PQR file of N, CA, C, O and H, with PARSE charges and radii, in Angstrom:
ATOM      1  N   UNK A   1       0.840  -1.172   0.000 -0.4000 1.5000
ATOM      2  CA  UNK A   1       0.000   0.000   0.000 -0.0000 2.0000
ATOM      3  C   UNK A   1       0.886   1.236   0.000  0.5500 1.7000
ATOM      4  O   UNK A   1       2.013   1.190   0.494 -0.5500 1.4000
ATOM      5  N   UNK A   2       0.328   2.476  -0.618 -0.4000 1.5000
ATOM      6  CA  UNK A   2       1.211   3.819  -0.492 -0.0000 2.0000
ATOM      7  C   UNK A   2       0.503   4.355   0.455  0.5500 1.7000
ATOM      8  O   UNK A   2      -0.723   4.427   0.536 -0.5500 1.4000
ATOM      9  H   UNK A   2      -0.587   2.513  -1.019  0.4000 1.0000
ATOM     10  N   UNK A   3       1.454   4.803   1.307 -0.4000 1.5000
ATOM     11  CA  UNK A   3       0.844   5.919   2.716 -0.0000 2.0000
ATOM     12  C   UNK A   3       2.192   7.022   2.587  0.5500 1.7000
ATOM     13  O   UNK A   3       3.339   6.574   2.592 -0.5500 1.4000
ATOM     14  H   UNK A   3       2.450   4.745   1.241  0.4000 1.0000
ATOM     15  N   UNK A   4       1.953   8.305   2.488 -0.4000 1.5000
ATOM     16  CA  UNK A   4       2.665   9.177   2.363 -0.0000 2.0000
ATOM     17  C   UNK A   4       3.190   9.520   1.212  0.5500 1.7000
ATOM     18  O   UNK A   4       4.185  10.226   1.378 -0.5500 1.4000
ATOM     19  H   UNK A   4       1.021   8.668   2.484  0.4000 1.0000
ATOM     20  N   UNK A   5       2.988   9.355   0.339 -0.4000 1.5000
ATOM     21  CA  UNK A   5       3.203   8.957  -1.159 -0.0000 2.0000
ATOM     22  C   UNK A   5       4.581   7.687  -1.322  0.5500 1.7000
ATOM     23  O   UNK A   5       5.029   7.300  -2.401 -0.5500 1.4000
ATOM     24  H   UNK A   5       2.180   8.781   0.204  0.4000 1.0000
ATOM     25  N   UNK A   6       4.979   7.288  -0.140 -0.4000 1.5000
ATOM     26  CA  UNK A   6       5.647   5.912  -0.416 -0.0000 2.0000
ATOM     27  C   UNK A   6       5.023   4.359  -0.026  0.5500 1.7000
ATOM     28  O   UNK A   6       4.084   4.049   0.706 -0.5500 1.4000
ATOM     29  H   UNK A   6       4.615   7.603   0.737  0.4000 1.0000
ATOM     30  N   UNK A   7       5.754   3.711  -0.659 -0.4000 1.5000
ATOM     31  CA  UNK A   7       5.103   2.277  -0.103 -0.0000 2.0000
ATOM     32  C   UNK A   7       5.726   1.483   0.350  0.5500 1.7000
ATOM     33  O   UNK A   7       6.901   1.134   0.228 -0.5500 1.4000
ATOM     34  H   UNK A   7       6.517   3.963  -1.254  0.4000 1.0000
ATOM     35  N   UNK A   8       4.237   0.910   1.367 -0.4000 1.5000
ATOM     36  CA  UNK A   8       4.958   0.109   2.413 -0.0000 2.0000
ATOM     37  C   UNK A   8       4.630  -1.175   2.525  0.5500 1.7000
ATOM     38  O   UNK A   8       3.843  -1.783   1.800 -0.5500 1.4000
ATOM     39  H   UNK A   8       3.283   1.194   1.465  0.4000 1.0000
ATOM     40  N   UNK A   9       5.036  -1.455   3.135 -0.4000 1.5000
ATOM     41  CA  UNK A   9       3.541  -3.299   3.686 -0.0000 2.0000
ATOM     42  C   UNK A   9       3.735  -2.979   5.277  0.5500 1.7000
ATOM     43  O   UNK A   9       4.385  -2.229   6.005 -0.5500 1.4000
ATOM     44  H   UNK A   9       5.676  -0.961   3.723  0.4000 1.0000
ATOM     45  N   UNK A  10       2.743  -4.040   5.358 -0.4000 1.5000
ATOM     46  CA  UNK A  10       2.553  -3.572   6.878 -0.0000 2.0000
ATOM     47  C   UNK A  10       1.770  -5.570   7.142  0.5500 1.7000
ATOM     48  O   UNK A  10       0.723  -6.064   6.724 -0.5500 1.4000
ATOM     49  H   UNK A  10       2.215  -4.649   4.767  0.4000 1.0000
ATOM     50  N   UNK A  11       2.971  -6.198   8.043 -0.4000 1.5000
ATOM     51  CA  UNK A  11       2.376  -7.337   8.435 -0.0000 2.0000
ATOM     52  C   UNK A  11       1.766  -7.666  10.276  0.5500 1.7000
ATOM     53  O   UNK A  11       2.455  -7.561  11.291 -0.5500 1.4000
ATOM     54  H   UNK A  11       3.821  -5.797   8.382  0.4000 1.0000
ATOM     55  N   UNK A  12       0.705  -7.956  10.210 -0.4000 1.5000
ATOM     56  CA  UNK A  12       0.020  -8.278  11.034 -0.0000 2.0000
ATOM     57  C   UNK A  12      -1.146  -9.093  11.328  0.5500 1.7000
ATOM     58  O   UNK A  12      -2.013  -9.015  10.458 -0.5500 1.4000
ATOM     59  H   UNK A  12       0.145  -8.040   9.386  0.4000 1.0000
ATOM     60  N   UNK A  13      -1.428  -9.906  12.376 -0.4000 1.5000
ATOM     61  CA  UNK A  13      -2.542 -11.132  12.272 -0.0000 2.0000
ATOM     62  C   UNK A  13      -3.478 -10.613  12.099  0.5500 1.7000
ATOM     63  O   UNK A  13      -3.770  -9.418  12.088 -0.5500 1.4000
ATOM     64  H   UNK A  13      -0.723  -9.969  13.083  0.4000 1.0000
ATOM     65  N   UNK A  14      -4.290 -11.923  11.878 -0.4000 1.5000
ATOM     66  CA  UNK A  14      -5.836 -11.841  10.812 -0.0000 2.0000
ATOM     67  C   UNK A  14      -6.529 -11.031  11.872  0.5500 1.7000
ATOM     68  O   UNK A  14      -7.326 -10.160  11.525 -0.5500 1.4000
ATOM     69  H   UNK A  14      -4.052 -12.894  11.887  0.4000 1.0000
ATOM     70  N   UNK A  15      -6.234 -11.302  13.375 -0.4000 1.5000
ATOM     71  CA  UNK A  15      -7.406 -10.796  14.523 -0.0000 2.0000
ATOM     72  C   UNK A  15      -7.339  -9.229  13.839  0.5500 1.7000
ATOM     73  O   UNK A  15      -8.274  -8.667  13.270 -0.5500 1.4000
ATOM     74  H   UNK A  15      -5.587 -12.010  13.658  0.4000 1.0000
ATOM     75  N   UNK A  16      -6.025  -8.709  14.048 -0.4000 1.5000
ATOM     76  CA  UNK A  16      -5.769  -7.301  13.629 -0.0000 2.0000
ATOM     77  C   UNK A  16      -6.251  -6.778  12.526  0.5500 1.7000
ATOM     78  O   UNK A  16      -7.018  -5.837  12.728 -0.5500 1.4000
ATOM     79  H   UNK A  16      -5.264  -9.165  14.511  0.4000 1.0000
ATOM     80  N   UNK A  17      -6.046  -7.094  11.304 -0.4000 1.5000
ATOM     81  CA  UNK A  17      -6.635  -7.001   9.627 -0.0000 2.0000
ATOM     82  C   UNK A  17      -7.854  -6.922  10.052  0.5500 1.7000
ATOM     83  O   UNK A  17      -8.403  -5.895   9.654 -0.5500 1.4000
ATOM     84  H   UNK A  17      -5.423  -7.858  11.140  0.4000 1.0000
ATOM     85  N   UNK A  18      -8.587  -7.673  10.782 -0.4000 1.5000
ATOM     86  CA  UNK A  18     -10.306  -8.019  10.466 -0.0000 2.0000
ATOM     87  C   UNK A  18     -10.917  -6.529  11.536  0.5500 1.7000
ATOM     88  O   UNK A  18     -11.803  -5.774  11.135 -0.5500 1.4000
ATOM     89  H   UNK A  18      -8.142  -8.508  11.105  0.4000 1.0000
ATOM     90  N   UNK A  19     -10.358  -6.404  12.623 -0.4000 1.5000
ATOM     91  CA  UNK A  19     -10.914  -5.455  13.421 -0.0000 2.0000
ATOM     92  C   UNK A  19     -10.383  -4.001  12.574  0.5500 1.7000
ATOM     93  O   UNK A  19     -11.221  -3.162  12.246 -0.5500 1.4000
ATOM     94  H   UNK A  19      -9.639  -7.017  12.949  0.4000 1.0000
ATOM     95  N   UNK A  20      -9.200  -3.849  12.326 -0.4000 1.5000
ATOM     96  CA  UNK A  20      -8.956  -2.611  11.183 -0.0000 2.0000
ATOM     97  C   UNK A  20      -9.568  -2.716  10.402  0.5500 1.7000
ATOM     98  O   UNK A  20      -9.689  -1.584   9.935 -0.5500 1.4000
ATOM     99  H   UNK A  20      -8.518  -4.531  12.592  0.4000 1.0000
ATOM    100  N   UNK A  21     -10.423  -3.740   9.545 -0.4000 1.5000
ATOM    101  CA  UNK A  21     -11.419  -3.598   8.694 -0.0000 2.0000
ATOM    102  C   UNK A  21     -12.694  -3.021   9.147  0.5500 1.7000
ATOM    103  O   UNK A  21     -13.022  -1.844   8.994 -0.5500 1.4000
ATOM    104  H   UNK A  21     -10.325  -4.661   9.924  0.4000 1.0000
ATOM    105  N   UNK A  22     -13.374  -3.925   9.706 -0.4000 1.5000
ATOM    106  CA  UNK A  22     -14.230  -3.168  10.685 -0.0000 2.0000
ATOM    107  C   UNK A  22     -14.679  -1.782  11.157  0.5500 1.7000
ATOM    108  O   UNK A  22     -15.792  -1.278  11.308 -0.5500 1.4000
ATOM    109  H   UNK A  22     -13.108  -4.881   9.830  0.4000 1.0000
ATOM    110  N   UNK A  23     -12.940  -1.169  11.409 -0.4000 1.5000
ATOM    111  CA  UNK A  23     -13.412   0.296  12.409 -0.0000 2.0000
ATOM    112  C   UNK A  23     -13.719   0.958  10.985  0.5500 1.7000
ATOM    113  O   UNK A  23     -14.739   1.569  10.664 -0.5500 1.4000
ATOM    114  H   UNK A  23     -12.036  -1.579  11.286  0.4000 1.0000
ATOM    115  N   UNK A  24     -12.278   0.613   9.997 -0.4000 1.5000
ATOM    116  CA  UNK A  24     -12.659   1.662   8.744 -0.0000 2.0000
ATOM    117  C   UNK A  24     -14.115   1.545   8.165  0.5500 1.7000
ATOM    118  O   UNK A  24     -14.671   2.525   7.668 -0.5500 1.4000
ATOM    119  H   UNK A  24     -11.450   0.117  10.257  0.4000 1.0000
ATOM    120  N   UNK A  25     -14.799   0.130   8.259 -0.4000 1.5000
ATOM    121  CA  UNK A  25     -16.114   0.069   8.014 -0.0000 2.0000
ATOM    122  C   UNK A  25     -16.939   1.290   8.369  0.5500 1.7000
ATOM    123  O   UNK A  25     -17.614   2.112   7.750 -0.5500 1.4000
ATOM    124  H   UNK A  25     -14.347  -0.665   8.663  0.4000 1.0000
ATOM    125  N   UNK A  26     -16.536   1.017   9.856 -0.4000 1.5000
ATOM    126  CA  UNK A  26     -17.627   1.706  10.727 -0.0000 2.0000
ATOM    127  C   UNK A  26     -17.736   3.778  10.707  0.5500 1.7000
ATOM    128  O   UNK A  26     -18.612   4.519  11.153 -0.5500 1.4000
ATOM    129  H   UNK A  26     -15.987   0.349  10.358  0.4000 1.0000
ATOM    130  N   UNK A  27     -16.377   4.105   9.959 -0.4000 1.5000
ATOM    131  CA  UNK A  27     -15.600   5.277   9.656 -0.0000 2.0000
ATOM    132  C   UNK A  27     -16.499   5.921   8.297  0.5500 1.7000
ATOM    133  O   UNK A  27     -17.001   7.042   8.215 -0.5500 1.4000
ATOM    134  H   UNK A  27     -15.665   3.504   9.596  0.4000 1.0000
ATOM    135  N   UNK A  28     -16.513   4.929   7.386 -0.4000 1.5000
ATOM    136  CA  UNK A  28     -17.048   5.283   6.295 -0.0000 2.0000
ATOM    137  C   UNK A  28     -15.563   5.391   5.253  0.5500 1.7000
ATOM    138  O   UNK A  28     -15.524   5.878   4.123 -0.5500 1.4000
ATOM    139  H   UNK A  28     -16.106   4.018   7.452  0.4000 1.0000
ATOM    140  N   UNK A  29     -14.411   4.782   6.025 -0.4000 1.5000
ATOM    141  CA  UNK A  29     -13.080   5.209   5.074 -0.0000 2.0000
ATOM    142  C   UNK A  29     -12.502   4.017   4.446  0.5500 1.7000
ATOM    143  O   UNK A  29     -12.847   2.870   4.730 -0.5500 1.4000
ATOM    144  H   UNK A  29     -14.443   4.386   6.943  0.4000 1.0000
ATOM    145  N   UNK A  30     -11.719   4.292   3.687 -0.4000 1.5000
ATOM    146  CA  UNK A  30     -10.704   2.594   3.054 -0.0000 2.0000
ATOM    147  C   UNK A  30      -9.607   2.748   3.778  0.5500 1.7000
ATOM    148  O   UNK A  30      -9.103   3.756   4.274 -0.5500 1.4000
ATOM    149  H   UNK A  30     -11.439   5.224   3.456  0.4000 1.0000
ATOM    150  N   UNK A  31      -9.395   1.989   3.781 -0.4000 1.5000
ATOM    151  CA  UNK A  31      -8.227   0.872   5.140 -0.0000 2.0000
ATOM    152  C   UNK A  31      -7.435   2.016   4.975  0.5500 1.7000
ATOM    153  O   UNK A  31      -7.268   2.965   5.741 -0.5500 1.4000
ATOM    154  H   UNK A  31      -9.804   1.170   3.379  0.4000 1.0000
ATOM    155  N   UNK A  32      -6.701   1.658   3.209 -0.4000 1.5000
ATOM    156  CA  UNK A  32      -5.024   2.809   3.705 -0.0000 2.0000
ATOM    157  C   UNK A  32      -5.445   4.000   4.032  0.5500 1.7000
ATOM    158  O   UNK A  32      -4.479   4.654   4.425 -0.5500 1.4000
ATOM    159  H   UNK A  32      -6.837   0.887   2.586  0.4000 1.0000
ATOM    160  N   UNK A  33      -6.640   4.745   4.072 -0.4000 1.5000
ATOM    161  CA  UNK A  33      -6.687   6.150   4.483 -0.0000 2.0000
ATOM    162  C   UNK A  33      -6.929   6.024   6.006  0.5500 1.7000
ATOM    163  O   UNK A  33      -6.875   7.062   6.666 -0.5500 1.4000
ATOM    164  H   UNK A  33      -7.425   4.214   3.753  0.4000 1.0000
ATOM    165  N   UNK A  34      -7.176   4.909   6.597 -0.4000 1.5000
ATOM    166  CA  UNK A  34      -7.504   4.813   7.895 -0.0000 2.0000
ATOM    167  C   UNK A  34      -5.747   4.764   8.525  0.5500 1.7000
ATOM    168  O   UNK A  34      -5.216   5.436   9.409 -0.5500 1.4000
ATOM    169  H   UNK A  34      -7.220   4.066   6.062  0.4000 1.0000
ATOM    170  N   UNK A  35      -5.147   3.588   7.570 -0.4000 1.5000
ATOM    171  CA  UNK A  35      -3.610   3.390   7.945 -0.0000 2.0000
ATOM    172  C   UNK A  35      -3.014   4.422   7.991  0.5500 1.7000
ATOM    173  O   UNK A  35      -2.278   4.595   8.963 -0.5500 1.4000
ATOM    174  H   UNK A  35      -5.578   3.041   6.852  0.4000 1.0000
ATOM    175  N   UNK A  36      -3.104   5.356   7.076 -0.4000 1.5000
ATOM    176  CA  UNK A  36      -2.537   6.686   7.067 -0.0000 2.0000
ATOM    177  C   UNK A  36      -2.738   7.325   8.212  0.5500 1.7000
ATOM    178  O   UNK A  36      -1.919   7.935   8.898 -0.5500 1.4000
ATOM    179  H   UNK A  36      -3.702   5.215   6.286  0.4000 1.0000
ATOM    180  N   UNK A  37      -4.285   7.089   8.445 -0.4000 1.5000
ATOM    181  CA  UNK A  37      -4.338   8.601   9.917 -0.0000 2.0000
ATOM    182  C   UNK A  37      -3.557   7.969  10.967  0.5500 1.7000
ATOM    183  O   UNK A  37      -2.973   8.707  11.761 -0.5500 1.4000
ATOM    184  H   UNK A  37      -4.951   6.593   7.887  0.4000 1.0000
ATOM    185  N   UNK A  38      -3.479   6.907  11.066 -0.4000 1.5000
ATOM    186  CA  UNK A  38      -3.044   6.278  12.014 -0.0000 2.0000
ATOM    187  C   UNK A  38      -1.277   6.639  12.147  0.5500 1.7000
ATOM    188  O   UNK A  38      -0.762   7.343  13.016 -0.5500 1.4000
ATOM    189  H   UNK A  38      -3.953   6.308  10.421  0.4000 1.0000
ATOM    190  N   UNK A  39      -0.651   6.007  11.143 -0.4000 1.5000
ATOM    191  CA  UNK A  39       0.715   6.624  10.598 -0.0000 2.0000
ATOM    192  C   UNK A  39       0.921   7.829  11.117  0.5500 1.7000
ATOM    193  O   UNK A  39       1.896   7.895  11.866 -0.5500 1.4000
ATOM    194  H   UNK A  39      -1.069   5.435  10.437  0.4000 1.0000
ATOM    195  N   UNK A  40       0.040   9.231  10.884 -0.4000 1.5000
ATOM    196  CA  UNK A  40       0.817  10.125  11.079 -0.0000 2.0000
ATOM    197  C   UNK A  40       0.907  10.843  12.233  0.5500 1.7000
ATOM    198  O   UNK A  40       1.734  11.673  12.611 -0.5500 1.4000
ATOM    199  H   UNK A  40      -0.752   9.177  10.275  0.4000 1.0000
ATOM    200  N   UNK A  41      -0.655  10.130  13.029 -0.4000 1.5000
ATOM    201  CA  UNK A  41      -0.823  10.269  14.691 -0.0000 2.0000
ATOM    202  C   UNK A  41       0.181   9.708  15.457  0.5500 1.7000
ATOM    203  O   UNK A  41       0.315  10.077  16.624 -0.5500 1.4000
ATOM    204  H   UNK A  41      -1.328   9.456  12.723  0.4000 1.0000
ATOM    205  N   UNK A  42       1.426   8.270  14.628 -0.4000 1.5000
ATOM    206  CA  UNK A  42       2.136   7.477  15.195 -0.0000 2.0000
ATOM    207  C   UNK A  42       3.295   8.506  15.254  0.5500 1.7000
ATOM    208  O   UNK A  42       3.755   8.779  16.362 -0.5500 1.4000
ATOM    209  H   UNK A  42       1.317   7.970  13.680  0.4000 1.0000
ATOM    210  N   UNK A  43       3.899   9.210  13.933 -0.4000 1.5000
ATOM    211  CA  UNK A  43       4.915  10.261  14.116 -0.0000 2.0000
ATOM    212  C   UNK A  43       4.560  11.251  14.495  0.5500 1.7000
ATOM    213  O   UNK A  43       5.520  11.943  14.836 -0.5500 1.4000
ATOM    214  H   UNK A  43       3.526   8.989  13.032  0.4000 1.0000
ATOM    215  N   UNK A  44       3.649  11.713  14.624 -0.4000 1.5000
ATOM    216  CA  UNK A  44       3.606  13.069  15.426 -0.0000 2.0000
ATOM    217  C   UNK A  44       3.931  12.554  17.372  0.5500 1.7000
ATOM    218  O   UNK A  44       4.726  12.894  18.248 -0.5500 1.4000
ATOM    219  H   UNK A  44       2.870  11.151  14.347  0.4000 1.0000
ATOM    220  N   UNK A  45       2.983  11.760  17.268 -0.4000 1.5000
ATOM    221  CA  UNK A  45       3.222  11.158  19.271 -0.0000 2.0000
ATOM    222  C   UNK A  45       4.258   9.838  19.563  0.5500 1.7000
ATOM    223  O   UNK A  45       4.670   9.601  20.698 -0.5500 1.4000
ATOM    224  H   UNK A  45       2.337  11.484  16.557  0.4000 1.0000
ATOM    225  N   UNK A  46       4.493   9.304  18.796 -0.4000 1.5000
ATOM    226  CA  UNK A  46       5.491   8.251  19.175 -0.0000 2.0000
ATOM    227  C   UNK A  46       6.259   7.795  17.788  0.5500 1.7000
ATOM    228  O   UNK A  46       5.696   6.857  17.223 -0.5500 1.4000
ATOM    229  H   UNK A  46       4.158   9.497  17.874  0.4000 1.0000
ATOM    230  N   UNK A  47       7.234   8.204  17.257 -0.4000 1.5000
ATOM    231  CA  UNK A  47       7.342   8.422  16.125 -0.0000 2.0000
ATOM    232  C   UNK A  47       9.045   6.942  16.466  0.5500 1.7000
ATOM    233  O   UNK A  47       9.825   6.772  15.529 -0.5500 1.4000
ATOM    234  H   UNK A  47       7.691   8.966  17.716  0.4000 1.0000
ATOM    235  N   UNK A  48       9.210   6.345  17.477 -0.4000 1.5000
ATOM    236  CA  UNK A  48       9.979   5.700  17.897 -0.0000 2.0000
ATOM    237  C   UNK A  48       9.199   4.363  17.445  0.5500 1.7000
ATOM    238  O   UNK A  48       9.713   3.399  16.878 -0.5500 1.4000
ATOM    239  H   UNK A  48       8.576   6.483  18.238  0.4000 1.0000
ATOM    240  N   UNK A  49       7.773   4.520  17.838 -0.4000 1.5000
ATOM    241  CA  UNK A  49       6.885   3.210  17.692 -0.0000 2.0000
ATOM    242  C   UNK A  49       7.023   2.498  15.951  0.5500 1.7000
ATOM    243  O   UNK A  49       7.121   3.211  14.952 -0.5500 1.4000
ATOM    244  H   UNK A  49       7.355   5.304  18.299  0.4000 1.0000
ATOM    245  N   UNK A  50       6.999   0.856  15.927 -0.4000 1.5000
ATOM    246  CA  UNK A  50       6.561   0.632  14.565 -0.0000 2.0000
ATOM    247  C   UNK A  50       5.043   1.029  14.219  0.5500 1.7000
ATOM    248  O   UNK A  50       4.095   0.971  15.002 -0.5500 1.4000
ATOM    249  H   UNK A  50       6.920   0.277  16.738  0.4000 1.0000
ATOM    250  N   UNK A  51       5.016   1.449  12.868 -0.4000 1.5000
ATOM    251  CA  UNK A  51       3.664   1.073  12.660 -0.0000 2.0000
ATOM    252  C   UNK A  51       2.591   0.087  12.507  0.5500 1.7000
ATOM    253  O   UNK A  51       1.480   0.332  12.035 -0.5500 1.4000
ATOM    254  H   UNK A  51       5.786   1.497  12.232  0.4000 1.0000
ATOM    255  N   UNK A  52       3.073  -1.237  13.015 -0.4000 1.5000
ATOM    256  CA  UNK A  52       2.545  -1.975  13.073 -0.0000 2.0000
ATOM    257  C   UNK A  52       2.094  -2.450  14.606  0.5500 1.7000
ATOM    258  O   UNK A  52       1.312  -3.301  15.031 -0.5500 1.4000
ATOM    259  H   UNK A  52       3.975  -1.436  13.399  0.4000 1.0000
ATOM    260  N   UNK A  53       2.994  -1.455  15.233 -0.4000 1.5000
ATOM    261  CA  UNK A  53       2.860  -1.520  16.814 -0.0000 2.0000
ATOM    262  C   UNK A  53       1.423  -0.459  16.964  0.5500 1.7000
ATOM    263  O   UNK A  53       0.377  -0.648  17.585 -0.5500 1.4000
ATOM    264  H   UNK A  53       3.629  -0.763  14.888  0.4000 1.0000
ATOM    265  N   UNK A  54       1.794   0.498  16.268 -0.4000 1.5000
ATOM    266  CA  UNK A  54       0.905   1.811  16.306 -0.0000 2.0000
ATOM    267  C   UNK A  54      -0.291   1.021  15.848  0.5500 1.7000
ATOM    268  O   UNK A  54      -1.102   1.296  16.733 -0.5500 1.4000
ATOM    269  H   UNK A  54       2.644   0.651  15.764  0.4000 1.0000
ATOM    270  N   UNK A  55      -0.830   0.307  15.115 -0.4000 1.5000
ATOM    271  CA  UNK A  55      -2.096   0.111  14.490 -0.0000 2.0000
ATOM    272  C   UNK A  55      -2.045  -1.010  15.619  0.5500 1.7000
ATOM    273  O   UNK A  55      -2.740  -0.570  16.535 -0.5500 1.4000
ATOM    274  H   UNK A  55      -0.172   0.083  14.396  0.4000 1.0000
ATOM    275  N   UNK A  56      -1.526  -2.292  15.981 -0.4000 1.5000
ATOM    276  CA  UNK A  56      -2.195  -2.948  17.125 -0.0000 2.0000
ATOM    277  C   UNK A  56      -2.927  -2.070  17.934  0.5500 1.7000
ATOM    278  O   UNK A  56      -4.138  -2.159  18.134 -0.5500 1.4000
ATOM    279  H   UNK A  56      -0.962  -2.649  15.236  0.4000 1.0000
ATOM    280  N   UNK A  57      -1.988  -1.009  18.512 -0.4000 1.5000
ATOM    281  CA  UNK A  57      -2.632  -0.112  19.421 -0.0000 2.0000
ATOM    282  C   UNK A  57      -3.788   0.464  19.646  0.5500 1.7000
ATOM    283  O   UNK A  57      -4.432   0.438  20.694 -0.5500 1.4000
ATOM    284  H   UNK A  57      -1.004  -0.937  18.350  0.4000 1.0000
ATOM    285  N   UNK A  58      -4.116   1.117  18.407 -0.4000 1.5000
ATOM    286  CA  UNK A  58      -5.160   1.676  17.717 -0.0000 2.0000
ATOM    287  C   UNK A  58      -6.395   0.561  17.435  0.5500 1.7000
ATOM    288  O   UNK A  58      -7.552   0.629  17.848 -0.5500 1.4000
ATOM    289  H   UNK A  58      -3.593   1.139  17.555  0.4000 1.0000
ATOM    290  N   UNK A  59      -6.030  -0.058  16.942 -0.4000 1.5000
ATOM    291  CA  UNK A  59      -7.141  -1.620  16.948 -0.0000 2.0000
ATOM    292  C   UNK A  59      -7.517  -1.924  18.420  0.5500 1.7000
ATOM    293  O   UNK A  59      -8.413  -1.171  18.800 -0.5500 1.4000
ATOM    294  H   UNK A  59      -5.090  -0.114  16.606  0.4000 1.0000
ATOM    295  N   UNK A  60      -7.196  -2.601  19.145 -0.4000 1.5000
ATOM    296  CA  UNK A  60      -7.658  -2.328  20.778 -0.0000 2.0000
ATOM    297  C   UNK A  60      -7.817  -1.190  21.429  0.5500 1.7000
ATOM    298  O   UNK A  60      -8.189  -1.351  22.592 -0.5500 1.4000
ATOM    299  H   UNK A  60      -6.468  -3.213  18.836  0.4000 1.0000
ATOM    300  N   UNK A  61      -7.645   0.073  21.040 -0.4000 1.5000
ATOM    301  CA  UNK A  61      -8.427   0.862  21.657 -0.0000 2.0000
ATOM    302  C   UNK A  61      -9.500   1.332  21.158  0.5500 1.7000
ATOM    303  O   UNK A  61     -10.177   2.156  21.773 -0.5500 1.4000
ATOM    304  H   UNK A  61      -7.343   0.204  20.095  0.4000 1.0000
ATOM    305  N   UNK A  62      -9.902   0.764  19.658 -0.4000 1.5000
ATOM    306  CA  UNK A  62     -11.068   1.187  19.003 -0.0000 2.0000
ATOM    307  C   UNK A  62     -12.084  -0.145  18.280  0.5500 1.7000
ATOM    308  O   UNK A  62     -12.726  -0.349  17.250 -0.5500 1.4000
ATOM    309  H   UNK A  62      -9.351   0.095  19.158  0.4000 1.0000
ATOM    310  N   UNK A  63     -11.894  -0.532  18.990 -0.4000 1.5000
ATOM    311  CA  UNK A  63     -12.427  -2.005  18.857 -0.0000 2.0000
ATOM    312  C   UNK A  63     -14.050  -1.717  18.775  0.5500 1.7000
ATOM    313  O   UNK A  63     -14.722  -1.202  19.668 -0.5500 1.4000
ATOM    314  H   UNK A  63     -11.373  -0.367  19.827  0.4000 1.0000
ATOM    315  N   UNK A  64     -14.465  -2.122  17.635 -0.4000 1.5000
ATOM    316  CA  UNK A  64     -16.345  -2.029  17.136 -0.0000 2.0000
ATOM    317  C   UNK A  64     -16.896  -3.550  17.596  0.5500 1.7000
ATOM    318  O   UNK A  64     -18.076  -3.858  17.427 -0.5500 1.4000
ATOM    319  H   UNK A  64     -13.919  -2.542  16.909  0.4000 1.0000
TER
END
């Protein structure tokens, strides 16, 4: 996927994929624009974190 105008992959379990599907469901958005907000909330506040750490995160605290 491109997030920032570069591309990345981003690996993580199905539990994770399916509930990030979900919230973006529930958002009205598509995944990478959801991945994105997520991304840049990760460098602005913890910019040390992976992004794959950052979206676990984000997935359990926004769990639908």
């Amino acid at each position: 996927m491109r997030i920032a105008g570069h591309r990345t992959s981003l690996a993580l379990e199905q539990e994770f994929w399916s509930g990030l599907e979900k919230i973006a469901r529930s958002r009205s958005t598509s995944l990478p624009m959801l991945i994105a907000s997520i991304d840049e909330r990760r460098a602005k506040n913890t910019p040390e974190a992976s992004l794959a750490s950052a979206v676990r995160v984000f997935v359990l605290e926004n769990r639908v």
